[in-house]
Coordinates of C-alpha atoms in Angstrom, one line a residue:
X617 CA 0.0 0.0 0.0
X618 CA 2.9 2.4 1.0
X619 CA 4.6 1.6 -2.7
X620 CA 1.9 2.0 -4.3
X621 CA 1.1 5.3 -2.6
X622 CA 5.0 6.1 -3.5
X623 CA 4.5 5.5 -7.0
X624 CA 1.3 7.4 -7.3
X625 CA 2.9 10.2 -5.9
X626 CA 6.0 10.1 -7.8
X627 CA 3.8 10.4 -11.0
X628 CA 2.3 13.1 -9.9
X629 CA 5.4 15.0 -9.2
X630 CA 6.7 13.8 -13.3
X631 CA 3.4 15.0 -14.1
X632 CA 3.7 18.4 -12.1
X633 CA 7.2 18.9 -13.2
X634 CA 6.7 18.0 -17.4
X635 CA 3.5 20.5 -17.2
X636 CA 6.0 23.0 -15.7
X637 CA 9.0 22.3 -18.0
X638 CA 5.6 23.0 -20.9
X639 CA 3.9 26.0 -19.4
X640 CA 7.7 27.5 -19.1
X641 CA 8.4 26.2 -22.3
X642 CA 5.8 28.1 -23.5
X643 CA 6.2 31.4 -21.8
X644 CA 9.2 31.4 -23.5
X645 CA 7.9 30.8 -26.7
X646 CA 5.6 33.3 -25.7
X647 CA 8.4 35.6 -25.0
X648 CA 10.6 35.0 -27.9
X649 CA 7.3 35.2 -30.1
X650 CA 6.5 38.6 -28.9
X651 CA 10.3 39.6 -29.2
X652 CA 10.6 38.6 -32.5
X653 CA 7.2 40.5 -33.2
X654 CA 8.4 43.4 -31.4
X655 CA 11.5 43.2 -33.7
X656 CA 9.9 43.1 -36.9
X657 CA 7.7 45.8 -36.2
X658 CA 10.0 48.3 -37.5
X659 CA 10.7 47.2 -41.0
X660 CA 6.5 46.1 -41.2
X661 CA 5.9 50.3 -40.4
X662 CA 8.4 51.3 -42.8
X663 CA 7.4 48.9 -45.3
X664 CA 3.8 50.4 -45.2
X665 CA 4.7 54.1 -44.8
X666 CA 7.4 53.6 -47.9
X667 CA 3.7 51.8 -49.7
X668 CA 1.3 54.8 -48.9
X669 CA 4.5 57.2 -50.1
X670 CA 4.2 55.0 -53.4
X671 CA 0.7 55.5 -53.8
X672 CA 0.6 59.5 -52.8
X673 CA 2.9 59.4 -55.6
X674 CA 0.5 57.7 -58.3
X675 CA -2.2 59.7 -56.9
X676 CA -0.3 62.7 -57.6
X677 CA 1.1 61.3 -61.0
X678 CA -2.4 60.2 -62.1
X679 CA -4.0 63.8 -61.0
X680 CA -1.3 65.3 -63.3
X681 CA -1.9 63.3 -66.1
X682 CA -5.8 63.9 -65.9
X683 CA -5.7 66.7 -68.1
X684 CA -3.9 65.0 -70.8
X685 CA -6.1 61.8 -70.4
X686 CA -9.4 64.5 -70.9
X687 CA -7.9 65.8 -73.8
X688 CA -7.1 62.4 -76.0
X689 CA -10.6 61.2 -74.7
X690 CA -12.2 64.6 -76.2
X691 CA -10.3 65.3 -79.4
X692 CA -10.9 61.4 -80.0
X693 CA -14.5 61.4 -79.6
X694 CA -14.6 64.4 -81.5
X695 CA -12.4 63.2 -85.0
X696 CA -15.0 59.8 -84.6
X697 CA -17.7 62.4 -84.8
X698 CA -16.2 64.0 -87.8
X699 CA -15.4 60.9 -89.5
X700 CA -19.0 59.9 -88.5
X701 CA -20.1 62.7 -90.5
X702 CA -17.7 62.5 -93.4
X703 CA -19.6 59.0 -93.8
X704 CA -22.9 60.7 -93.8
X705 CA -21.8 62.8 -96.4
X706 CA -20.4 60.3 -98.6
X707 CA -23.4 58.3 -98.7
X708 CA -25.7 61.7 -99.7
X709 CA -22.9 62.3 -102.4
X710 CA -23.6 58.3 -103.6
X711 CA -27.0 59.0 -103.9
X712 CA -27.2 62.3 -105.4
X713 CA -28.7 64.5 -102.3
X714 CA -27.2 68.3 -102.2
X715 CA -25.0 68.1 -98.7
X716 CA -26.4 71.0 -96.4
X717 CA -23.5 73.3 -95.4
X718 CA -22.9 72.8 -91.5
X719 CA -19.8 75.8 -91.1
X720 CA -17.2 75.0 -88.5
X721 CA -17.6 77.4 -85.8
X722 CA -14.4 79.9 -84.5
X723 CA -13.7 77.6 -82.1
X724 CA -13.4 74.6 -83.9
X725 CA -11.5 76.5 -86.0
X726 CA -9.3 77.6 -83.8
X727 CA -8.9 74.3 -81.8
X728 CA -8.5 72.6 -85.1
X729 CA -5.5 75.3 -85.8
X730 CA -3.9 74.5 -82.6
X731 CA -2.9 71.2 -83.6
X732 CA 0.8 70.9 -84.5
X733 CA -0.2 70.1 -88.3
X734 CA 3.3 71.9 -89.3
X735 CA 5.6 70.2 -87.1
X736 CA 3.6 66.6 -87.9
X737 CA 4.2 67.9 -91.8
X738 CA 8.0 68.1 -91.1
X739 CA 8.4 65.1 -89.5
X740 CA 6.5 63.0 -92.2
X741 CA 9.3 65.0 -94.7
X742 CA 11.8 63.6 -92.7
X743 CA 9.8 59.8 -92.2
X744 CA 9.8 60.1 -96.3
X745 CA 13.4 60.5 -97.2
X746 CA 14.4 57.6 -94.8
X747 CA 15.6 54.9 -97.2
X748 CA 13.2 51.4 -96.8
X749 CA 14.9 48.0 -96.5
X750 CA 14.8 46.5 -100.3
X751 CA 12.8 43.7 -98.8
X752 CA 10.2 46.2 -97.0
X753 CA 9.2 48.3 -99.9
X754 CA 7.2 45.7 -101.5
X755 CA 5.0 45.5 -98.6
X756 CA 4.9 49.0 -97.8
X757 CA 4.5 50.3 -100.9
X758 CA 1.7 47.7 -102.1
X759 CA 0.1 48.9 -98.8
X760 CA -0.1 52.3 -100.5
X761 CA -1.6 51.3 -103.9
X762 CA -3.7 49.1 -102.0
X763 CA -5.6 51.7 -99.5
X764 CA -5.3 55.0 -102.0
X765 CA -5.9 52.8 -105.3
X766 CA -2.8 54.4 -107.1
X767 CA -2.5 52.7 -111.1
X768 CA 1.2 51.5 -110.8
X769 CA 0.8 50.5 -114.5
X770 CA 0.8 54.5 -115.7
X771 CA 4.1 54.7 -113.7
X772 CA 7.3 55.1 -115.9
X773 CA 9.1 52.7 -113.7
X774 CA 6.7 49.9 -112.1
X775 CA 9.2 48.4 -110.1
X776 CA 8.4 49.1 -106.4
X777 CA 11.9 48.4 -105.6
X778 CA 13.6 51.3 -107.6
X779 CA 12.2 54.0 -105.0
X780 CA 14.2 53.9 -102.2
X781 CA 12.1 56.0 -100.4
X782 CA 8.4 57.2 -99.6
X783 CA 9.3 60.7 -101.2
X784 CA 10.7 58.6 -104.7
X785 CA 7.7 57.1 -104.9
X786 CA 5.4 59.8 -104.0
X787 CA 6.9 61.6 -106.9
X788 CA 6.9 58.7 -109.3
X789 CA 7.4 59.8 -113.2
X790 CA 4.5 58.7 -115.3
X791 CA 4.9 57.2 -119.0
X792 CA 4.9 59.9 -121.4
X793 CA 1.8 58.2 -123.1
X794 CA -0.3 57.7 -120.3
X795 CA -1.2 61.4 -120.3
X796 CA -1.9 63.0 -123.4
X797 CA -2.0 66.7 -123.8
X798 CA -5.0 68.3 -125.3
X799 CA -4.0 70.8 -128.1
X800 CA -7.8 71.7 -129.3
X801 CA -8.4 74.1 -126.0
X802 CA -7.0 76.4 -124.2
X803 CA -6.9 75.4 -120.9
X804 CA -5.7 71.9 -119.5
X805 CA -5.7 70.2 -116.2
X806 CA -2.7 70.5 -114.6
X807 CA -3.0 67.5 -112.3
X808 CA -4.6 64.4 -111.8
X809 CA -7.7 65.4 -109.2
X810 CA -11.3 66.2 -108.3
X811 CA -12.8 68.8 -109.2
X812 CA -14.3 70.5 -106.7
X813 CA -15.6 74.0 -108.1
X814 CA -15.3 76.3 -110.9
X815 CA -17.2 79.1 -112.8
X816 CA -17.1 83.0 -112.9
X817 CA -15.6 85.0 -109.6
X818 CA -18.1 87.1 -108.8
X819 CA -18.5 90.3 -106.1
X820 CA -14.2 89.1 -105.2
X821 CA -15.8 86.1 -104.0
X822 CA -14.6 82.8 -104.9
X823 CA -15.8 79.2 -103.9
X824 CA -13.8 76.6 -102.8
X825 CA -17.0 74.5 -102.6
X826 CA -20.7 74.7 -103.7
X827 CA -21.6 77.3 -101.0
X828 CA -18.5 78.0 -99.5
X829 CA -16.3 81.1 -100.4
X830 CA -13.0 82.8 -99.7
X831 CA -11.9 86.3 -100.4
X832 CA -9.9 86.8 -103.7
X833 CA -7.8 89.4 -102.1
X834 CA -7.1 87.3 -98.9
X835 CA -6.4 84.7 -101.0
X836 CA -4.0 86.1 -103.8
X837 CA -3.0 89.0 -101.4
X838 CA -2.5 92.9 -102.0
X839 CA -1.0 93.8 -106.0
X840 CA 2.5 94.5 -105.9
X841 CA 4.3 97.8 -107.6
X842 CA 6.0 95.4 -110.7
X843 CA 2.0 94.0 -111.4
X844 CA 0.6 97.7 -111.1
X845 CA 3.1 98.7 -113.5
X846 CA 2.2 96.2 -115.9
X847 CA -1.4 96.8 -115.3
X848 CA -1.7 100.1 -115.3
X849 CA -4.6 100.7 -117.3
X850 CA -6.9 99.9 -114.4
X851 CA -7.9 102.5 -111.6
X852 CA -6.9 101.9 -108.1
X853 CA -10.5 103.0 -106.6
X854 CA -11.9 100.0 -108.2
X855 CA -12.5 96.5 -106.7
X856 CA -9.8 94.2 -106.6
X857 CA -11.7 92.3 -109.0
X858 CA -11.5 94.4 -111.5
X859 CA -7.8 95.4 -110.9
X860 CA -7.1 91.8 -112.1
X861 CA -9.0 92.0 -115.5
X862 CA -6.9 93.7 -118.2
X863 CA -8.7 94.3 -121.4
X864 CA -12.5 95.0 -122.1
X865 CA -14.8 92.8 -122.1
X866 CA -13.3 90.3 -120.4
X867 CA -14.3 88.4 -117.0
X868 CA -12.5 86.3 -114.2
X869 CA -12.5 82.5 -113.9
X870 CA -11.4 80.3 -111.6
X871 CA -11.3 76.5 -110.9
X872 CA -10.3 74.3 -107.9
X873 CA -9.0 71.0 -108.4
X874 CA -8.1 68.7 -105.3
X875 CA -5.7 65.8 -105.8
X876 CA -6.3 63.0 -103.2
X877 CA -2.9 61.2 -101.7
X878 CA -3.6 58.2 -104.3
X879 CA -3.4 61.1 -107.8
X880 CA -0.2 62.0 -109.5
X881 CA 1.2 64.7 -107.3
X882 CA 2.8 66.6 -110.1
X883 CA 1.7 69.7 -111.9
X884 CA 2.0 71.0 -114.8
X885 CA 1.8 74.4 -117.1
X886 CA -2.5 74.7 -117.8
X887 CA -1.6 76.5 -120.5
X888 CA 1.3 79.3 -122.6
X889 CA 1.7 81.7 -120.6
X890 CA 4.6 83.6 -118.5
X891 CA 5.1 83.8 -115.2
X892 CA 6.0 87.2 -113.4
X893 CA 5.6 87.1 -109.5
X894 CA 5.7 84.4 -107.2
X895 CA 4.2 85.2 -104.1
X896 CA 5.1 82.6 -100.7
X897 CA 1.9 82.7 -98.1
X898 CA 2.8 80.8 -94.8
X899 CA 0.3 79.9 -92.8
X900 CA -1.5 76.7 -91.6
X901 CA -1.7 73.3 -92.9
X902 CA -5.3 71.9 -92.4
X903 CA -6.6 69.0 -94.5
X904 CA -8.3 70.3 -97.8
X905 CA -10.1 67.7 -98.8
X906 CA -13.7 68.6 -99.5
X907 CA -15.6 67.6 -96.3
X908 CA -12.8 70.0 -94.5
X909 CA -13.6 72.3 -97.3
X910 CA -17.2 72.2 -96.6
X911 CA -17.1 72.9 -93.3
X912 CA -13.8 75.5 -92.5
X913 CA -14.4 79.0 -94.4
X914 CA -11.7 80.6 -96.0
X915 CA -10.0 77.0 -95.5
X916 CA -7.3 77.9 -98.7
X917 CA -6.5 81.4 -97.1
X918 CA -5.7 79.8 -93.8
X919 CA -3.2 77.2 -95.2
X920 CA 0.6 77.4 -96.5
X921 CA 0.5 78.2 -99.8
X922 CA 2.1 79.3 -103.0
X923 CA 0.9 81.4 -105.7
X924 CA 2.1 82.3 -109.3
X925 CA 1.2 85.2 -111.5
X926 CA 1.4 86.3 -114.5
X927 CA -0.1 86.7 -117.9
X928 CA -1.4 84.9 -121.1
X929 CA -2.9 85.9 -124.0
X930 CA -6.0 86.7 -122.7
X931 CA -4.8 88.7 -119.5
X932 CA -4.3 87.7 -116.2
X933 CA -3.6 84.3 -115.3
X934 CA -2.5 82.9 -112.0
X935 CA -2.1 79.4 -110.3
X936 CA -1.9 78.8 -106.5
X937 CA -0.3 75.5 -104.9
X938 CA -2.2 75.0 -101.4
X939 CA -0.6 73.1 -98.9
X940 CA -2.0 70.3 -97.0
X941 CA -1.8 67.9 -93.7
X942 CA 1.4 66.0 -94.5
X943 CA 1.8 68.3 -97.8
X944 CA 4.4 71.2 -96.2
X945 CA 6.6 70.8 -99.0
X946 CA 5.7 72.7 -102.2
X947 CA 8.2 72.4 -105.0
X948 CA 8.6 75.1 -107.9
X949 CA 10.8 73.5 -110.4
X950 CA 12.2 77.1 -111.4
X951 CA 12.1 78.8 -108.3
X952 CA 14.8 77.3 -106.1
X953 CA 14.9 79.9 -103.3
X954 CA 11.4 78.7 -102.4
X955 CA 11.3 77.1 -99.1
X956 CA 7.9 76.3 -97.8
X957 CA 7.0 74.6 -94.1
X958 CA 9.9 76.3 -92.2
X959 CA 9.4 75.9 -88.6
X960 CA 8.9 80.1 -87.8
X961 CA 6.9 82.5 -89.5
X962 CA 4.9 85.7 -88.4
X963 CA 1.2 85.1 -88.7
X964 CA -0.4 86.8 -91.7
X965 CA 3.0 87.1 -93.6
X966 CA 3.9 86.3 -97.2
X967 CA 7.0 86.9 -99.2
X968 CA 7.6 88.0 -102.6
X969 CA 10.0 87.0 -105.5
X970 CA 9.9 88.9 -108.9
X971 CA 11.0 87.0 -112.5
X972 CA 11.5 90.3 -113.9
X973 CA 14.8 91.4 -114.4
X974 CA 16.8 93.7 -116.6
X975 CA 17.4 90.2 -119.1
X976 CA 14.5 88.5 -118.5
X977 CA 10.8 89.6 -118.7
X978 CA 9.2 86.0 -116.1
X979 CA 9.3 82.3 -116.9
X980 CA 7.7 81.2 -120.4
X981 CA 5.8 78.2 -119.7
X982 CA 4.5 75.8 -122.7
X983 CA 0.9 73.9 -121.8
X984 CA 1.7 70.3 -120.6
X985 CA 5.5 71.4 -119.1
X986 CA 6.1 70.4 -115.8
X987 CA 5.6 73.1 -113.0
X988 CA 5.9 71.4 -109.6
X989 CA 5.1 69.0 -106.8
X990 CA 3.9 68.7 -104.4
X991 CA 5.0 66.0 -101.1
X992 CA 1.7 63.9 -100.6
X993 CA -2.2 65.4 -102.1
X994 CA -3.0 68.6 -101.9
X995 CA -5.1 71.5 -104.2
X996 CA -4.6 73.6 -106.8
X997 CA -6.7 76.8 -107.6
X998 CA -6.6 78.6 -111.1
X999 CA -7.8 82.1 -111.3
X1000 CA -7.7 83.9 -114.8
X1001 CA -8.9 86.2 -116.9
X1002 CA -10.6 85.3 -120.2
X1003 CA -13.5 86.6 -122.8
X1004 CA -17.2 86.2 -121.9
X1005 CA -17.4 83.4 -124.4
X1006 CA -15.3 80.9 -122.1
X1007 CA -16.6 77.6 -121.4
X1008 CA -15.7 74.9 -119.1
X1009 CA -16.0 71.5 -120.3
X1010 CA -16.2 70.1 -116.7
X1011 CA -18.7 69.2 -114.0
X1012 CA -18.2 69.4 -110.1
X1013 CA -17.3 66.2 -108.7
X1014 CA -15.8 65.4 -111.6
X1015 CA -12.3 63.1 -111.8
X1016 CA -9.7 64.6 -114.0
X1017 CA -6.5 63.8 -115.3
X1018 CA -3.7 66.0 -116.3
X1019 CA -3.9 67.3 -119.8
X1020 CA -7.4 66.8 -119.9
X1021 CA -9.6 69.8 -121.4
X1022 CA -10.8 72.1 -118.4
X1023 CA -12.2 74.7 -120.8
X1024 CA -11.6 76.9 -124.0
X1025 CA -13.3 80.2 -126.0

């Protein structure tokens, strides 16, 4: 009985002394837990504060990028808006329904104007004298024909791999045959295009579209003192209008033809005449093709733009090279201090260059000889002078090709 109590009681102390060894065992567990806690506390607080000085920063990166974000969400909404219309239009044009005239307001003008069309111009220029891979101007080039529906087979070299670059093949050379020159009339297209408008100019106004008009003046700008000495039959109270026309009788024309990026972007001569004054406009370079022109007065006097004068044998004759989106280059085979797009200019400047000199009295051009080019499509506007029994031999809308007959007495 004794053992056995003994042994009882010696368990009990095992017991006592194992549930000691564990509760101390895990007080210090407890201890070391809470130490180890208590030691990793610091980097856990600087972890999080290092976090929320990571997020103020997005937060204050995002709220400075908000502005930008509104913008590309806004003028992206707005160009599918436009395109949204230009697709309207198209489909009235399809089937014969007269477009109503919507004009852009100032603002749109002026936010369309604040785009950096002349410094996108420049950088295409530059993107189109960058020689292509031989291998990649297949591609690219087919690409081309492809979206704009360009006739390689009128091309005086088919080859896509002869043009090295964009700008060669922009200002491809066509086969001598595949443009004819008309000889019966007296005026010819001087590039492939649309027409877009034509007829008398009437009260200095001209249109650039069916209901759309520009000033003459603002367009060809003030005479100069070489032209009012050649025209100095004409009185300097009258109109402008009428300071243009030379001899009795007679009346002014004009025409507008638009060449779309896929057309032949070389001119040529419309007719003989000789060319006295060049006259260099810098300015913007908005698209011209004829929903802009619908919708932007004055669109040709607010792009770049180029304009010759001189005379034929009918009087005053005068063609204007307009500049374009992309089309900042304007080339003047004779004229080789022009330089067009340059990255300053005052607002509402030109400059002039006079072909008279004491040897030479302008440029003689012959119909059909080439006058220019221009770096992508663009327009070109012919304002002359002529007898009362002109006729054109065109119709708006109409798709012309250089040498084609515009018109004759």
């Amino acid at each position: 009985m004794a053992a056995s109590m003994e042994r009882m009681c010696g368990a009990a102390l095992r017991r006592s002394s194992v549930l000691t060894d564990c509760s101390f065992s895990w007080h210090k567990n407890l201890s070391l837990r809470k130490t180890l806690v208590v030691w990793k506390q610091p980097p856990f607080r600087t972890f999080f504060t290092d976090r929320r000085k990571v997020h103020a920063a997005l937060v204050v990166r995002t709220f400075r990028l908000r502005p930008f974000h509104f913008l590309v969400a806004t003028g992206g909404g707005y160009a599918s808006y436009r395109q949204y219309e230009k697709y309207k239009e198209e489909q009235l044009e399809k089937m014969g329904i007269e477009i109503p005239i919507k004009l852009a307001s100032e603002w749109e003008v002026s936010l369309y104007k604040s785009v950096p069309t002349r410094l996108l111009s420049r950088a295409w220029g530059r993107l189109n004298q960058v020689e292509l891979p031989t291998w990649l101007r297949k591609p690219v080039y087919s690409l081309y024909i492809w979206t704009f529906g360009v006739n390689m087979k009128e091309a005086a070299v088919e080859d896509l791999h002869h043009y090295r670059n964009l700008s060669e093949f922009f200002r491809r050379k066509l086969k001598p045959q595949s443009r004819p020159v008309c000889c019966y009339h007296s005026v010819i297209s001087p590039s492939d295009g649309k027409i877009l408008n034509f007829g008398q100019v009437k009260n200095c106004e001209v249109e650039q579209v069916k209901g759309v008009t520009y000033s003459l003046e603002s367009f060809l700008g003030p005479r100069t003192c070489t032209e009012d000495v050649q025209f100095s039959q004409t009185s300097s109270c009258n109109s402008f209008q009428n300071q243009l026309v030379t001899q009795e009788g007679n009346e002014l024309y004009h025409c507008v033809i638009y060449l779309a990026p896929g057309d032949y972007h070389c001119f040529h001569s419309p007719t003989d005449w000789r060319v006295s004054h060049r006259r260099h406009f810098p300015g913007s370079l908005m698209s011209v093709n004829p929903g802009v022109a619908r919708w932007i007065k004055e669109l040709f006097c607010h792009n770049e733009r180029v304009v010759l004068t001189g005379d034929w044998k009918h009087g005053f004759f005068s063609l204007t090279a307009v500049g374009a989106t992309n089309v900042g280059s304007i080339r003047i085979y004779f004229d080789r201090d022009l330089r067009t797009n340059s990255p300053r200019y005052s607002k509402g400047s030109y400059n002039d260059f006079s072909f008279i000199t004491n040897n030479k009295e302008g440029i003689p051009m012959r119909k059909g000889e080439h006058l220019g080019e221009f770096n992508l499509g663009s327009t070109i506007v012919l304002v002359f002078e002529a007898p009362k029994n002109f006729n054109f031999h065109i119709k708006p809308g109409q798709k012309i090709r250089f040498g084609e007959a515009l018109g004759s007495l």
